[in-house]
Amino acid sequence: MSTFSPQHGAASALERPGPPLEGRERRTWPPGVQRALVLFGGVRLAGAVLVVVVNLLTGRSILKGLAHSWDSVWYLHIATHGYGTRVHITNSGAVQTDWAFFPLYPGLIRALDRISLLTPGVAALLIAWTATALAAVGVYAIGHRLYGRAVATAMVALWAALPHSVVLTLAYTEPLFIALAVWCLYALLDERWLTAGALAALAGLTRPNGYAAAAAVLGVAALEVVRRRGRVPLGLWAGALAAPLGWTAYLLLVGHRTGALLRGYFQVQSAWESRFDGGLGTLRFLATVPLTDGVIYPVALVVVAVGVHLFVRLCRERVPPALLLYTAALLLPVVLVSGPFESKPRFLLPAFPLLIPAAQALVHRWRTDPDATRRLCGYLTAFSLLYGTYLATFANHSP
């Protein structure tokens, strides 16, 4: 079982009193981040180029697979026309409305579209790609703080090469949410409570699972209150109060607009067959999973299973409680909430702490057998790029 200690830059905010950076020089960039960012950007740029090339070869618009597919269409419509202007009726008769989509991302698209000459699609991609870069830096910063340069670089490399990381180059909300959540967690490690609360509030305005950042802030705040016997700074209370405001405010707004204040948003979301059922939907899927029907369902099953396994391993690590709380808040709905199973791996993309055990194993393997590790990384990257291109261009039945 891996451990870490303050001298390795890995003490959590709960393990040391006082300002964690007191007496130490603050670094704007953790050492080695540029190299990790180039590695990450190279993989994801190759993925975007592949999508564009396939679109050109098949006679589609260059931006079709990047900015105008599935949820992207909803966000662009909201950015252009506002809420309450788009409805889709499914084959089963379910009425899907634009109120299911959180407002921060389309709001930023609308703002950038108004102050620039960019089209909404290009503005959406620019925001997503900028957020992806910020998120990658944040993943590295947390990894470096806890385990050092090698593990941090491995975390970023693995995150770039996940099968569903193509989403990080699409006009989706995951990049924005992850960037806000990562830096919220980093602020928690620094005991910058108000910053963490503000970032959690913004994350809560980005995605339905944006509450995960607020859960981390509230959980760490509660632990801190107990540890310090209530003698905590005012900023901690302010951060804890701010953290859930974004997510709660949007749910109440949708509830007010639909006439069911507390249940309205969940009724809207149920049109996407997404509802809490304690895991019955997952069990039914496992009993009937079409393993021979293409690659999407088998890959989704493997990703979710590996995610659960990595979480068990993560619980055995001495990681800061903030990371555990955040990851658990993301993983539990994947298992306990019904919905399209093929989308569940995408919901795990923000759960980057799951990569800590895998990154540690990769670093250990690299030190013992670098050639085999290099081949393994090459195979994983090639599969990620090809699979991601397939999802973004040909898998029309899989959001």
mmCIF file of C-alpha atoms in Angstrom, residues 190-350:
data_model
loop_
_atom_site.group_PDB
_atom_site.id
_atom_site.type_symbol
_atom_site.label_atom_id
_atom_site.label_comp_id
_atom_site.label_asym_id
_atom_site.label_seq_id
_atom_site.Cartn_x
_atom_site.Cartn_y
_atom_site.Cartn_z
ATOM 1 C CA ASP A 190 -4.329 24.665 0.356
ATOM 2 C CA GLU A 191 -7.088 25.452 2.887
ATOM 3 C CA ARG A 192 -8.325 28.296 0.688
ATOM 4 C CA TRP A 193 -11.880 27.669 1.764
ATOM 5 C CA LEU A 194 -13.647 30.571 0.074
ATOM 6 C CA THR A 195 -11.935 29.887 -3.263
ATOM 7 C CA ALA A 196 -12.885 26.221 -3.012
ATOM 8 C CA GLY A 197 -16.494 27.108 -2.228
ATOM 9 C CA ALA A 198 -16.741 29.557 -5.117
ATOM 10 C CA LEU A 199 -15.304 27.062 -7.610
ATOM 11 C CA ALA A 200 -17.640 24.354 -6.292
ATOM 12 C CA ALA A 201 -20.592 26.679 -6.788
ATOM 13 C CA LEU A 202 -19.552 27.269 -10.408
ATOM 14 C CA ALA A 203 -19.029 23.536 -10.928
ATOM 15 C CA GLY A 204 -22.562 23.032 -9.655
ATOM 16 C CA LEU A 205 -23.834 25.294 -12.425
ATOM 17 C CA THR A 206 -22.108 23.189 -15.072
ATOM 18 C CA ARG A 207 -23.357 19.598 -14.865
ATOM 19 C CA PRO A 208 -25.899 17.460 -12.977
ATOM 20 C CA ASN A 209 -23.024 15.742 -11.161
ATOM 21 C CA GLY A 210 -21.547 19.128 -10.271
ATOM 22 C CA TYR A 211 -22.617 18.483 -6.710
ATOM 23 C CA ALA A 212 -19.507 16.272 -6.340
ATOM 24 C CA ALA A 213 -17.297 19.323 -5.830
ATOM 25 C CA ALA A 214 -19.703 20.690 -3.230
ATOM 26 C CA ALA A 215 -19.738 17.297 -1.493
ATOM 27 C CA ALA A 216 -15.956 17.461 -1.177
ATOM 28 C CA VAL A 217 -16.047 20.991 0.256
ATOM 29 C CA LEU A 218 -18.823 20.215 2.733
ATOM 30 C CA GLY A 219 -17.258 16.923 3.791
ATOM 31 C CA VAL A 220 -13.809 18.412 4.367
ATOM 32 C CA ALA A 221 -15.355 21.385 6.182
ATOM 33 C CA ALA A 222 -17.244 19.043 8.508
ATOM 34 C CA LEU A 223 -14.085 17.053 9.243
ATOM 35 C CA GLU A 224 -12.184 20.268 9.878
ATOM 36 C CA VAL A 225 -14.838 21.523 12.304
ATOM 37 C CA VAL A 226 -14.607 18.274 14.253
ATOM 38 C CA ARG A 227 -10.806 18.249 14.221
ATOM 39 C CA ARG A 228 -10.546 21.832 15.418
ATOM 40 C CA ARG A 229 -13.494 21.493 17.792
ATOM 41 C CA GLY A 230 -15.407 24.257 16.055
ATOM 42 C CA ARG A 231 -12.582 26.790 16.162
ATOM 43 C CA VAL A 232 -12.354 27.295 12.413
ATOM 44 C CA PRO A 233 -11.868 30.476 10.364
ATOM 45 C CA LEU A 234 -14.840 32.386 9.045
ATOM 46 C CA GLY A 235 -13.713 31.620 5.506
ATOM 47 C CA LEU A 236 -14.393 27.930 6.072
ATOM 48 C CA TRP A 237 -18.019 28.631 6.950
ATOM 49 C CA ALA A 238 -18.353 30.975 3.968
ATOM 50 C CA GLY A 239 -16.849 28.418 1.593
ATOM 51 C CA ALA A 240 -19.065 25.641 2.900
ATOM 52 C CA LEU A 241 -22.171 27.802 2.500
ATOM 53 C CA ALA A 242 -21.204 28.871 -1.025
ATOM 54 C CA ALA A 243 -20.271 25.406 -2.332
ATOM 55 C CA PRO A 244 -23.776 23.968 -2.960
ATOM 56 C CA LEU A 245 -25.385 27.232 -4.096
ATOM 57 C CA GLY A 246 -24.925 26.802 -7.857
ATOM 58 C CA TRP A 247 -26.300 23.282 -8.108
ATOM 59 C CA THR A 248 -29.146 23.929 -5.663
ATOM 60 C CA ALA A 249 -30.138 27.222 -7.270
ATOM 61 C CA TYR A 250 -30.510 25.691 -10.730
ATOM 62 C CA LEU A 251 -32.515 22.738 -9.447
ATOM 63 C CA LEU A 252 -34.882 25.083 -7.630
ATOM 64 C CA LEU A 253 -35.181 27.296 -10.713
ATOM 65 C CA VAL A 254 -36.177 24.339 -12.877
ATOM 66 C CA GLY A 255 -38.530 23.160 -10.159
ATOM 67 C CA HIS A 256 -40.160 26.591 -10.069
ATOM 68 C CA ARG A 257 -40.529 26.727 -13.843
ATOM 69 C CA THR A 258 -42.032 23.231 -14.001
ATOM 70 C CA GLY A 259 -44.366 23.722 -11.033
ATOM 71 C CA ALA A 260 -42.713 21.092 -8.828
ATOM 72 C CA LEU A 261 -40.136 22.968 -6.772
ATOM 73 C CA LEU A 262 -38.251 20.016 -5.283
ATOM 74 C CA ARG A 263 -38.958 17.348 -7.883
ATOM 75 C CA GLY A 264 -39.110 19.342 -11.104
ATOM 76 C CA TYR A 265 -35.549 18.868 -12.278
ATOM 77 C CA PHE A 266 -35.573 15.145 -11.539
ATOM 78 C CA GLN A 267 -38.806 14.798 -13.511
ATOM 79 C CA VAL A 268 -37.151 16.582 -16.436
ATOM 80 C CA GLN A 269 -34.098 14.349 -16.164
ATOM 81 C CA SER A 270 -36.227 11.189 -16.118
ATOM 82 C CA ALA A 271 -37.048 11.793 -19.788
ATOM 83 C CA TRP A 272 -33.470 10.646 -20.426
ATOM 84 C CA GLU A 273 -34.250 7.454 -18.489
ATOM 85 C CA SER A 274 -32.062 8.743 -15.683
ATOM 86 C CA ARG A 275 -33.437 8.060 -12.226
ATOM 87 C CA PHE A 276 -32.222 6.715 -8.903
ATOM 88 C CA ASP A 277 -33.130 3.046 -8.553
ATOM 89 C CA GLY A 278 -30.492 1.785 -6.131
ATOM 90 C CA GLY A 279 -28.565 -0.016 -8.861
ATOM 91 C CA LEU A 280 -31.419 -2.116 -10.268
ATOM 92 C CA GLY A 281 -30.899 -0.638 -13.725
ATOM 93 C CA THR A 282 -27.222 -1.529 -13.596
ATOM 94 C CA LEU A 283 -28.016 -5.096 -12.540
ATOM 95 C CA ARG A 284 -30.560 -5.464 -15.337
ATOM 96 C CA PHE A 285 -27.980 -4.236 -17.818
ATOM 97 C CA LEU A 286 -25.398 -6.700 -16.534
ATOM 98 C CA ALA A 287 -27.913 -9.518 -16.979
ATOM 99 C CA THR A 288 -28.671 -8.566 -20.575
ATOM 100 C CA VAL A 289 -25.526 -6.757 -21.769
ATOM 101 C CA PRO A 290 -25.174 -7.212 -25.562
ATOM 102 C CA LEU A 291 -21.500 -8.200 -25.569
ATOM 103 C CA THR A 292 -21.631 -9.248 -29.215
ATOM 104 C CA ASP A 293 -23.346 -6.086 -30.465
ATOM 105 C CA GLY A 294 -20.362 -3.930 -31.414
ATOM 106 C CA VAL A 295 -17.714 -2.610 -29.026
ATOM 107 C CA ILE A 296 -19.498 0.188 -27.170
ATOM 108 C CA TYR A 297 -21.251 -1.859 -24.495
ATOM 109 C CA PRO A 298 -18.295 -4.161 -23.734
ATOM 110 C CA VAL A 299 -15.951 -1.173 -23.457
ATOM 111 C CA ALA A 300 -18.430 0.660 -21.216
ATOM 112 C CA LEU A 301 -18.731 -2.399 -18.996
ATOM 113 C CA VAL A 302 -14.960 -2.760 -18.706
ATOM 114 C CA VAL A 303 -14.443 0.944 -17.946
ATOM 115 C CA VAL A 304 -17.066 0.984 -15.187
ATOM 116 C CA ALA A 305 -15.755 -2.264 -13.682
ATOM 117 C CA VAL A 306 -12.186 -0.949 -13.706
ATOM 118 C CA GLY A 307 -13.420 2.303 -12.170
ATOM 119 C CA VAL A 308 -15.012 0.435 -9.258
ATOM 120 C CA HIS A 309 -11.848 -1.636 -8.796
ATOM 121 C CA LEU A 310 -9.638 1.463 -8.807
ATOM 122 C CA PHE A 311 -11.880 3.150 -6.240
ATOM 123 C CA VAL A 312 -11.437 0.191 -3.890
ATOM 124 C CA ARG A 313 -7.687 0.518 -4.336
ATOM 125 C CA LEU A 314 -7.890 4.291 -3.864
ATOM 126 C CA CYS A 315 -9.635 3.797 -0.515
ATOM 127 C CA ARG A 316 -6.563 1.870 0.633
ATOM 128 C CA GLU A 317 -4.311 4.820 -0.195
ATOM 129 C CA ARG A 318 -3.625 7.638 2.240
ATOM 130 C CA VAL A 319 -5.161 10.245 -0.052
ATOM 131 C CA PRO A 320 -6.721 13.438 1.282
ATOM 132 C CA PRO A 321 -10.406 13.053 2.212
ATOM 133 C CA ALA A 322 -11.347 15.695 -0.371
ATOM 134 C CA LEU A 323 -10.309 13.396 -3.219
ATOM 135 C CA LEU A 324 -12.105 10.391 -1.761
ATOM 136 C CA LEU A 325 -15.333 12.307 -1.154
ATOM 137 C CA TYR A 326 -15.281 13.843 -4.623
ATOM 138 C CA THR A 327 -14.604 10.511 -6.334
ATOM 139 C CA ALA A 328 -17.250 8.649 -4.331
ATOM 140 C CA ALA A 329 -19.819 11.319 -5.202
ATOM 141 C CA LEU A 330 -19.099 10.747 -8.900
ATOM 142 C CA LEU A 331 -18.902 6.952 -8.790
ATOM 143 C CA LEU A 332 -22.026 6.201 -6.755
ATOM 144 C CA PRO A 333 -24.512 7.605 -9.319
ATOM 145 C CA VAL A 334 -22.788 5.633 -12.076
ATOM 146 C CA VAL A 335 -23.657 2.472 -10.167
ATOM 147 C CA LEU A 336 -26.913 3.448 -8.428
ATOM 148 C CA VAL A 337 -28.655 5.617 -11.057
ATOM 149 C CA SER A 338 -30.247 4.110 -14.146
ATOM 150 C CA GLY A 339 -29.657 5.541 -17.581
ATOM 151 C CA PRO A 340 -27.897 4.744 -20.859
ATOM 152 C CA PHE A 341 -25.040 2.501 -19.775
ATOM 153 C CA GLU A 342 -22.919 3.535 -22.748
ATOM 154 C CA SER A 343 -22.740 7.054 -21.268
ATOM 155 C CA LYS A 344 -21.507 5.969 -17.845
ATOM 156 C CA PRO A 345 -17.779 5.920 -18.755
ATOM 157 C CA ARG A 346 -18.148 9.565 -19.774
ATOM 158 C CA PHE A 347 -19.524 10.338 -16.321
ATOM 159 C CA LEU A 348 -16.333 8.872 -14.840
ATOM 160 C CA LEU A 349 -14.005 11.168 -16.788
ATOM 161 C CA PRO A 350 -14.092 13.804 -13.995
#
